[in-house]
Short mmCIF file of C-alpha atoms in Angstrom, two decimals:
data_model
loop_
_atom_site.label_atom_id
_atom_site.label_comp_id
_atom_site.label_asym_id
_atom_site.label_seq_id
_atom_site.Cartn_x
_atom_site.Cartn_y
_atom_site.Cartn_z
CA MET B 1457 14.67 -16.15 -3.38
CA GLY B 1458 16.75 -14.88 -0.49
CA PHE B 1459 14.20 -13.42 1.85
CA PRO B 1460 13.31 -14.45 5.48
CA VAL B 1461 10.11 -16.28 6.04
CA SER B 1462 8.45 -16.47 9.44
CA LEU B 1463 5.41 -18.53 10.39
CA ARG B 1464 3.27 -18.40 13.47
CA VAL B 1465 0.53 -21.00 14.00
CA ASP B 1466 -1.87 -20.55 16.90
CA ASP B 1467 -3.82 -23.80 16.45
CA GLU B 1468 -2.58 -26.44 18.92
CA ASP B 1469 -3.52 -29.50 16.87
CA VAL B 1470 -1.52 -28.77 13.70
CA PRO B 1471 1.39 -31.16 13.21
CA GLU B 1472 4.89 -29.63 12.80
CA ARG B 1473 5.29 -31.38 9.50
CA ALA B 1474 2.71 -28.92 8.10
CA ALA B 1475 5.21 -26.14 8.65
CA ASP B 1476 7.97 -28.33 7.15
CA ALA B 1477 5.79 -28.74 4.03
CA VAL B 1478 5.49 -24.96 3.76
CA PHE B 1479 9.30 -24.46 3.73
CA ALA B 1480 9.81 -27.39 1.40
CA TRP B 1481 7.35 -25.94 -1.10
CA LEU B 1482 8.98 -22.55 -0.96
CA ARG B 1483 12.48 -24.09 -1.61
CA GLU B 1484 10.93 -25.97 -4.57
CA VAL B 1485 9.52 -22.75 -5.95
CA ASP B 1486 12.93 -21.09 -5.67
CA ALA B 1487 14.54 -23.91 -7.63
CA ARG B 1488 11.91 -23.92 -10.40
CA PHE B 1489 11.00 -20.34 -10.76
CA SER B 1490 14.08 -18.22 -9.79
CA PRO B 1491 15.43 -15.98 -12.62
CA PHE B 1492 18.76 -16.20 -10.88
CA ARG B 1493 19.17 -20.01 -11.26
CA GLU B 1494 20.40 -21.07 -14.67
CA ASP B 1495 18.49 -24.42 -14.48
CA SER B 1496 15.18 -23.11 -13.35
CA GLU B 1497 12.12 -23.58 -15.56
CA VAL B 1498 11.92 -19.75 -15.84
CA CYS B 1499 15.55 -19.44 -17.11
CA ARG B 1500 15.12 -22.27 -19.53
CA LEU B 1501 11.92 -20.78 -20.92
CA GLY B 1502 13.56 -17.31 -21.07
CA ARG B 1503 16.44 -18.77 -23.18
CA GLY B 1504 13.98 -20.30 -25.54
CA GLU B 1505 14.91 -23.86 -24.66
CA PRO B 1506 12.41 -26.61 -25.67
CA LEU B 1507 10.52 -27.21 -22.47
CA GLU B 1508 7.29 -28.90 -21.41
CA ILE B 1509 5.62 -26.04 -19.58
CA SER B 1510 4.35 -27.23 -16.20
CA ALA B 1511 0.88 -26.42 -14.98
CA ASP B 1512 2.37 -24.20 -12.33
CA LEU B 1513 4.46 -22.28 -14.79
CA ARG B 1514 1.44 -21.89 -17.08
CA GLU B 1515 -0.48 -20.48 -14.09
CA VAL B 1516 2.31 -18.00 -13.28
CA LEU B 1517 2.62 -16.87 -16.92
CA GLY B 1518 -1.13 -16.45 -17.17
CA LEU B 1519 -1.06 -14.15 -14.07
CA CYS B 1520 1.80 -12.20 -15.54
CA GLU B 1521 -0.22 -11.56 -18.71
CA GLU B 1522 -3.29 -10.69 -16.67
CA TYR B 1523 -1.54 -7.92 -14.78
CA ARG B 1524 0.41 -6.75 -17.83
CA ALA B 1525 -2.90 -6.19 -19.70
CA ALA B 1526 -4.52 -4.57 -16.69
CA THR B 1527 -1.83 -1.96 -16.27
CA GLY B 1528 -1.38 -1.13 -19.99
CA GLY B 1529 2.13 -2.68 -19.84
CA ALA B 1530 3.44 -0.83 -16.79
CA PHE B 1531 3.78 -4.27 -15.15
CA ASP B 1532 5.71 -6.55 -17.44
CA ALA B 1533 7.70 -9.78 -16.72
CA ARG B 1534 9.30 -9.58 -20.09
CA LEU B 1535 11.08 -6.27 -20.34
CA PRO B 1536 13.26 -5.61 -23.43
CA GLY B 1537 16.89 -6.41 -22.84
CA ARG B 1538 16.12 -8.52 -19.69
CA GLY B 1539 15.38 -12.15 -19.13
CA LEU B 1540 12.01 -13.46 -18.22
CA ASP B 1541 11.39 -12.27 -14.58
CA PRO B 1542 8.03 -13.31 -13.16
CA CYS B 1543 9.25 -12.78 -9.49
CA ALA B 1544 6.51 -10.26 -8.66
CA VAL B 1545 3.83 -12.81 -9.43
CA VAL B 1546 5.74 -15.87 -8.20
CA LYS B 1547 6.24 -14.63 -4.65
CA GLY B 1548 2.56 -13.93 -3.88
CA TRP B 1549 1.28 -16.88 -5.73
CA SER B 1550 3.71 -19.35 -4.02
CA VAL B 1551 3.18 -17.95 -0.48
CA GLN B 1552 -0.58 -18.14 -0.97
CA ARG B 1553 -0.16 -21.75 -2.06
CA ALA B 1554 1.88 -22.35 1.11
CA ALA B 1555 -0.95 -20.89 3.17
CA GLY B 1556 -3.26 -23.38 1.39
CA LEU B 1557 -1.12 -26.21 2.53
CA LEU B 1558 -1.30 -25.01 6.18
CA ALA B 1559 -5.14 -24.65 5.92
CA ALA B 1560 -5.35 -28.20 4.45
CA ALA B 1561 -3.45 -29.45 7.47
CA GLY B 1562 -6.10 -27.92 9.70
CA ALA B 1563 -4.52 -24.62 10.59
CA ARG B 1564 -7.18 -21.98 11.10
CA ARG B 1565 -5.34 -19.16 12.81
CA PHE B 1566 -1.83 -18.44 11.49
CA CYS B 1567 0.34 -15.63 10.21
CA LEU B 1568 2.76 -16.34 7.37
CA ASN B 1569 5.21 -13.54 6.59
CA ALA B 1570 7.51 -14.01 3.54
CA GLY B 1571 9.88 -11.15 3.07
CA GLY B 1572 7.32 -8.58 4.17
CA ASP B 1573 4.36 -10.10 2.37
CA VAL B 1574 1.69 -11.52 4.80
CA VAL B 1575 -1.06 -14.05 4.72
CA ALA B 1576 -3.16 -13.73 7.84
CA ALA B 1577 -5.61 -16.56 8.54
CA GLY B 1578 -8.13 -15.98 11.23
CA GLY B 1579 -7.56 -12.83 13.18
CA PRO B 1580 -7.66 -10.05 13.58
CA TRP B 1581 -3.92 -9.78 13.19
CA ARG B 1582 -2.30 -6.51 13.69
CA VAL B 1583 -0.08 -5.91 10.67
CA GLY B 1584 2.29 -2.98 10.72
CA VAL B 1585 3.37 -1.29 7.48
CA ARG B 1586 7.02 -0.59 7.35
CA HIS B 1587 8.10 3.07 7.15
CA PRO B 1588 9.49 3.54 3.61
CA GLU B 1589 12.56 5.33 4.95
CA ASP B 1590 13.32 3.41 8.15
CA ALA B 1591 13.24 -0.36 8.54
CA GLY B 1592 12.77 -0.06 12.34
CA ARG B 1593 9.67 1.99 12.23
CA LEU B 1594 6.02 1.68 11.14
CA CYS B 1595 3.90 4.19 9.21
CA ALA B 1596 0.53 2.42 9.63
CA VAL B 1597 -1.11 -0.48 11.49
CA LEU B 1598 -3.86 -2.56 9.90
CA ALA B 1599 -6.26 -5.03 11.50
CA VAL B 1600 -6.38 -7.97 9.11
CA THR B 1601 -8.68 -11.06 9.29
CA ASP B 1602 -8.49 -13.81 6.64
CA ALA B 1603 -6.69 -11.62 4.20
CA ALA B 1604 -3.31 -10.81 2.77
CA VAL B 1605 -1.08 -7.76 2.86
CA ALA B 1606 1.73 -6.92 0.42
CA THR B 1607 3.91 -3.87 0.20
CA SER B 1608 5.96 -2.56 -2.77
CA ALA B 1609 8.47 0.15 -2.01
CA ARG B 1610 11.59 2.01 -2.89
CA TYR B 1611 13.65 1.03 0.12
CA GLU B 1612 17.34 1.37 0.76
CA ARG B 1613 18.14 -0.81 -2.27
CA GLY B 1614 16.76 1.89 -4.50
CA ASP B 1615 14.83 1.69 -7.71
CA HIS B 1616 14.06 -2.00 -8.40
CA ILE B 1617 10.61 -1.70 -9.94
CA LEU B 1618 10.52 -0.57 -13.50
CA ASP B 1619 7.67 1.03 -15.33
CA GLY B 1620 7.28 -1.28 -18.36
CA ARG B 1621 5.80 1.56 -20.38
CA THR B 1622 9.03 3.54 -20.20
CA GLY B 1623 11.65 0.91 -19.10
CA ARG B 1624 12.61 3.44 -16.36
CA PRO B 1625 12.41 3.03 -12.63
CA ALA B 1626 8.98 3.85 -11.21
CA THR B 1627 9.52 6.90 -8.95
CA GLY B 1628 6.06 8.28 -8.22
CA LEU B 1629 5.65 6.45 -4.97
CA LEU B 1630 7.77 5.60 -1.98
CA SER B 1631 5.66 2.72 -0.80
CA LEU B 1632 2.33 1.12 -1.70
CA THR B 1633 0.47 -1.47 0.38
CA VAL B 1634 -2.48 -3.64 -0.83
CA VAL B 1635 -4.88 -5.60 1.39
CA ALA B 1636 -6.68 -8.30 -0.64
CA PRO B 1637 -8.34 -11.66 -0.11
CA THR B 1638 -5.29 -13.55 -1.42
CA LEU B 1639 -1.52 -12.77 -1.42
CA THR B 1640 -1.53 -13.64 -5.12
CA GLU B 1641 -3.69 -10.58 -5.72
CA ALA B 1642 -2.17 -8.35 -2.97
CA ASP B 1643 1.42 -8.84 -4.11
CA ALA B 1644 0.86 -8.67 -7.87
CA ALA B 1645 -1.51 -5.63 -7.51
CA ALA B 1646 0.99 -3.86 -5.20
CA THR B 1647 3.86 -4.32 -7.58
CA ALA B 1648 1.69 -3.42 -10.70
CA ALA B 1649 0.37 -0.32 -8.89
CA PHE B 1650 3.83 0.71 -7.89
CA ALA B 1651 4.95 0.40 -11.43
CA LEU B 1652 2.09 2.63 -12.51
CA GLY B 1653 3.29 5.34 -10.11
CA ARG B 1654 0.85 7.86 -8.64
CA GLU B 1655 -2.06 6.70 -10.79
CA GLY B 1656 -1.47 3.22 -9.40
CA VAL B 1657 -3.09 4.19 -6.12
CA ALA B 1658 -6.45 4.72 -7.72
CA TRP B 1659 -5.87 1.77 -10.05
CA ALA B 1660 -5.31 -0.66 -7.16
CA ALA B 1661 -8.15 0.83 -5.07
CA ALA B 1662 -10.54 0.17 -7.99
CA ARG B 1663 -9.79 -3.54 -8.08
CA PRO B 1664 -12.39 -5.73 -6.49
CA ASP B 1665 -11.85 -6.32 -2.76
CA CYS B 1666 -8.53 -4.35 -2.77
CA GLU B 1667 -7.72 -1.70 -0.21
CA VAL B 1668 -4.73 0.59 -0.52
CA PHE B 1669 -2.32 2.54 1.69
CA ALA B 1670 0.33 4.52 -0.16
CA VAL B 1671 3.05 7.11 0.46
CA ASP B 1672 3.91 9.18 -2.52
CA ALA B 1673 7.20 10.77 -3.43
CA ASP B 1674 6.09 14.00 -1.65
CA ARG B 1675 5.55 11.94 1.53
CA LYS B 1676 1.81 12.44 1.20
CA VAL B 1677 -0.31 9.51 2.62
CA LEU B 1678 -3.13 8.15 0.54
CA ARG B 1679 -5.71 5.58 1.77
CA SER B 1680 -8.69 3.87 0.20
CA PRO B 1681 -11.93 4.44 2.25
CA GLY B 1682 -12.22 0.76 3.21
CA LEU B 1683 -8.74 0.29 4.46
CA PRO B 1684 -8.80 -1.68 7.81
CA VAL B 1685 -6.82 0.74 9.92
CA ALA B 1686 -6.27 -0.75 13.36
CA MET Y 655 -10.85 9.16 15.59
CA LYS Y 656 -10.77 6.31 13.19
CA ARG Y 657 -14.10 7.06 11.84
CA ALA Y 658 -13.32 10.70 11.42
CA LEU Y 659 -10.29 10.16 9.18
CA PRO Y 660 -12.04 9.10 5.91
CA VAL Y 661 -14.36 12.13 6.30
CA LEU Y 662 -11.32 14.30 6.73
CA VAL Y 663 -9.66 12.80 3.63
CA LEU Y 664 -12.87 13.33 1.63
CA SER Y 665 -13.18 16.95 2.84
CA VAL Y 666 -9.63 17.67 1.86
CA ALA Y 667 -10.06 15.95 -1.54
CA GLY Y 668 -13.15 18.14 -1.97
CA LEU Y 669 -11.22 21.19 -1.24
CA ILE Y 670 -8.55 20.74 -3.88
CA PRO Y 671 -10.76 21.53 -6.92
CA VAL Y 672 -12.18 24.50 -5.16
CA TRP Y 673 -8.62 25.51 -4.31
CA ARG Y 674 -7.50 25.30 -7.90
CA TYR Y 675 -10.43 26.83 -9.67
CA ALA Y 676 -11.50 29.60 -7.22
CA PRO Y 677 -11.26 32.97 -8.93
CA PRO Y 678 -8.52 35.15 -7.48
CA ALA Y 679 -10.27 37.46 -5.09
CA PRO Y 680 -8.76 40.92 -4.51
CA GLY Y 681 -6.25 40.87 -1.85
CA THR Y 682 -5.59 37.04 -1.96
CA GLY Y 683 -2.05 35.95 -1.26
CA THR Y 684 0.04 37.09 1.53
CA THR Y 685 -1.45 40.48 2.23
CA ALA Y 686 -2.14 40.77 5.97
CA GLN Y 687 -5.64 41.27 7.07
CA ALA Y 688 -7.49 41.40 10.35
CA ALA Y 689 -9.12 38.21 11.26
CA PRO Y 690 -12.90 38.63 11.31
CA ALA Y 691 -14.99 36.65 13.86
CA PRO Y 692 -17.02 33.80 12.50
CA ALA Y 693 -20.11 35.40 10.92
CA PRO Y 694 -22.93 32.96 10.23
CA THR Y 695 -25.60 34.07 7.80
CA ALA Y 696 -28.80 32.05 7.69
CA SER Y 697 -31.51 31.56 5.10
CA SER Y 698 -34.42 29.18 4.91
CA ALA Y 699 -34.38 26.52 2.12
CA PRO Y 700 -37.63 25.64 0.29
CA ASP Y 701 -37.88 22.35 2.09
CA GLY Y 702 -37.89 24.03 5.47
CA THR Y 703 -34.31 23.13 6.51
CA THR Y 704 -31.97 25.88 7.50
CA ARG Y 705 -29.12 26.65 5.21
CA HIS Y 706 -26.43 28.90 6.55
CA THR Y 707 -22.79 29.68 5.99
CA VAL Y 708 -20.10 30.22 8.57
CA THR Y 709 -17.01 32.19 7.72
CA GLY Y 710 -13.99 31.17 9.76
CA PRO Y 711 -11.23 33.43 10.97
CA THR Y 712 -8.13 33.97 8.93
CA VAL Y 713 -5.55 31.50 10.16
CA THR Y 714 -1.90 32.14 9.69
CA THR Y 715 -0.06 29.13 8.53
CA GLU Y 716 3.59 28.70 7.64
CA LYS Y 717 2.56 28.79 4.03
CA GLY Y 718 0.43 31.96 4.41
CA PRO Y 719 -3.04 32.98 5.57
CA VAL Y 720 -6.04 30.68 5.09
CA GLN Y 721 -9.69 31.46 5.50
CA VAL Y 722 -12.52 29.06 4.91
CA GLN Y 723 -16.24 29.45 4.49
CA VAL Y 724 -18.52 26.48 5.20
CA THR Y 725 -22.12 26.09 4.00
CA PHE Y 726 -24.43 23.99 6.19
CA ASP Y 727 -27.78 22.47 5.33
CA GLY Y 728 -29.12 21.75 8.79
CA ASP Y 729 -26.14 19.79 10.36
CA ARG Y 730 -24.82 18.77 7.08
CA ILE Y 731 -21.86 20.44 5.31
CA THR Y 732 -22.83 21.13 1.69
CA ALA Y 733 -19.97 23.29 0.53
CA VAL Y 734 -16.55 24.46 1.61
CA THR Y 735 -15.05 27.54 0.02
CA LEU Y 736 -11.56 28.86 0.51
CA LEU Y 737 -11.90 32.62 0.78
CA ARG Y 738 -8.17 33.13 1.31
CA GLN Y 739 -5.28 30.92 0.37
CA PRO Y 740 -1.54 31.22 0.34
CA ASP Y 741 0.24 31.71 -2.97
CA HIS Y 742 2.48 28.73 -2.27
CA PRO Y 743 1.38 25.85 -4.55
CA GLN Y 744 2.50 23.15 -2.02
CA THR Y 745 -0.36 24.07 0.30
CA THR Y 746 -2.58 21.50 -1.47
CA ALA Y 747 -0.60 18.91 0.52
CA ALA Y 748 -2.85 19.57 3.50
CA VAL Y 749 -3.67 15.90 3.65
CA PRO Y 750 -2.33 13.34 6.11
CA ARG Y 751 1.50 13.39 6.03
CA LEU Y 752 3.94 10.63 6.55
CA VAL Y 753 5.27 12.17 9.74
CA GLU Y 754 1.80 12.28 11.45
CA GLU Y 755 0.88 8.78 10.29
CA THR Y 756 4.16 7.47 11.61
CA LEU Y 757 3.68 9.10 15.01
CA ARG Y 758 0.24 7.50 15.27
CA ALA Y 759 1.59 4.07 14.36
CA GLN Y 760 4.54 3.96 16.79
CA SER Y 761 2.47 3.38 19.93
CA ALA Y 762 0.86 0.23 18.59
CA ASP Y 763 1.73 -3.40 19.23
CA VAL Y 764 1.84 -5.44 16.08
CA ASP Y 765 1.98 -9.14 15.27
CA THR Y 766 3.87 -8.81 11.98
CA VAL Y 767 5.16 -6.27 9.51
CA SER Y 768 4.46 -5.86 5.83
CA GLY Y 769 7.14 -4.53 3.51
CA ALA Y 770 9.80 -5.43 5.99
CA THR Y 771 12.95 -6.39 4.14
CA VAL Y 772 14.37 -7.73 0.95
CA THR Y 773 17.81 -8.81 2.08
CA SER Y 774 18.72 -11.04 4.96
CA GLU Y 775 21.18 -8.32 6.16
CA GLY Y 776 18.24 -5.94 6.22
CA TYR Y 777 16.15 -8.38 8.17
CA LYS Y 778 18.55 -8.36 11.11
CA GLU Y 779 17.92 -4.64 11.42
CA SER Y 780 14.19 -4.84 10.98
CA LEU Y 781 11.23 -4.66 13.28
CA GLN Y 782 10.08 -8.03 11.97
CA ALA Y 783 13.28 -9.62 13.27
CA ALA Y 784 12.52 -8.21 16.76
CA LEU Y 785 8.99 -9.55 16.63
CA ASP Y 786 10.19 -12.98 15.61
CA ALA Y 787 12.81 -13.10 18.39
CA ASN Y 788 10.20 -12.09 20.93
CA GLY Y 789 7.59 -14.56 19.78
CA ALA Y 790 10.10 -17.52 19.57
#
């Protein structure tokens, strides 16, 4: 998937192989679900090859459909003219699964950051939100305990999230961050809300147990009332 | 300060409809006017609490003059009315701005960064890379 993953575990009695298992799982996910690997399950399904759909792939496809329906099609893993691309769901889902591996190994206080998406166990952890226009600065700091934080943004790479309703890049927001009980929800909700544009802020804030921080295209800052600002 | 922010946001959100739908009073816009001193007017509500309004001074902003009238029921604000507003439509952006939020966030220590980077080249330049190097 090509993003850096960092892990900090504060419990002393957690064996190092628990961390190895996390990275092994994430490599497995990359091999199986990357839309950029010709032999991945996702590419084979996208090409219409006969394929026994694994339980994991079924779960991912179910999540894609759930968020597509919840956004009226703004979030869509099957855009016309493009191959199947469930990345927005796979990332949060797989990193949350990795956090589950750590918890099963006895870790209680850890912080797992995968390309800017964060699972914080125990806490409070102080989670900065990257400034949408400057990778070296923050625009907010959150205090997060036993929750996940994900941010979707138009960074230097430009428009990479499309509004499935129009097929055009979503441009209403510069950055949108969701705090939720799991990274599965935080990441998918952040991407889906970003695809919705300005209306995505209220959409994500209305989801159960979701809090939102957003910067719109006019550089206006919007926050849900329960956002855990540090 | 933390507790005050949601209230501020709500107040501002409450202002916007008022802002949009207030009938244009004579002399609104950029016409200069002497700033009156705050002039509270009190009346007794049926339940015995005191209802009164306070008219603020006209404040000159870069977008034009602004004057606000606040109605209190005891200590509670029950209404905010914009008596004078600039003509410039962008004035509705009087909510927290990215610049202010950024200034507030810079002084804080953090454990990790959300929304850091997509590429490994970007990672080298990022705050998360500095945090990882420091914690290693």
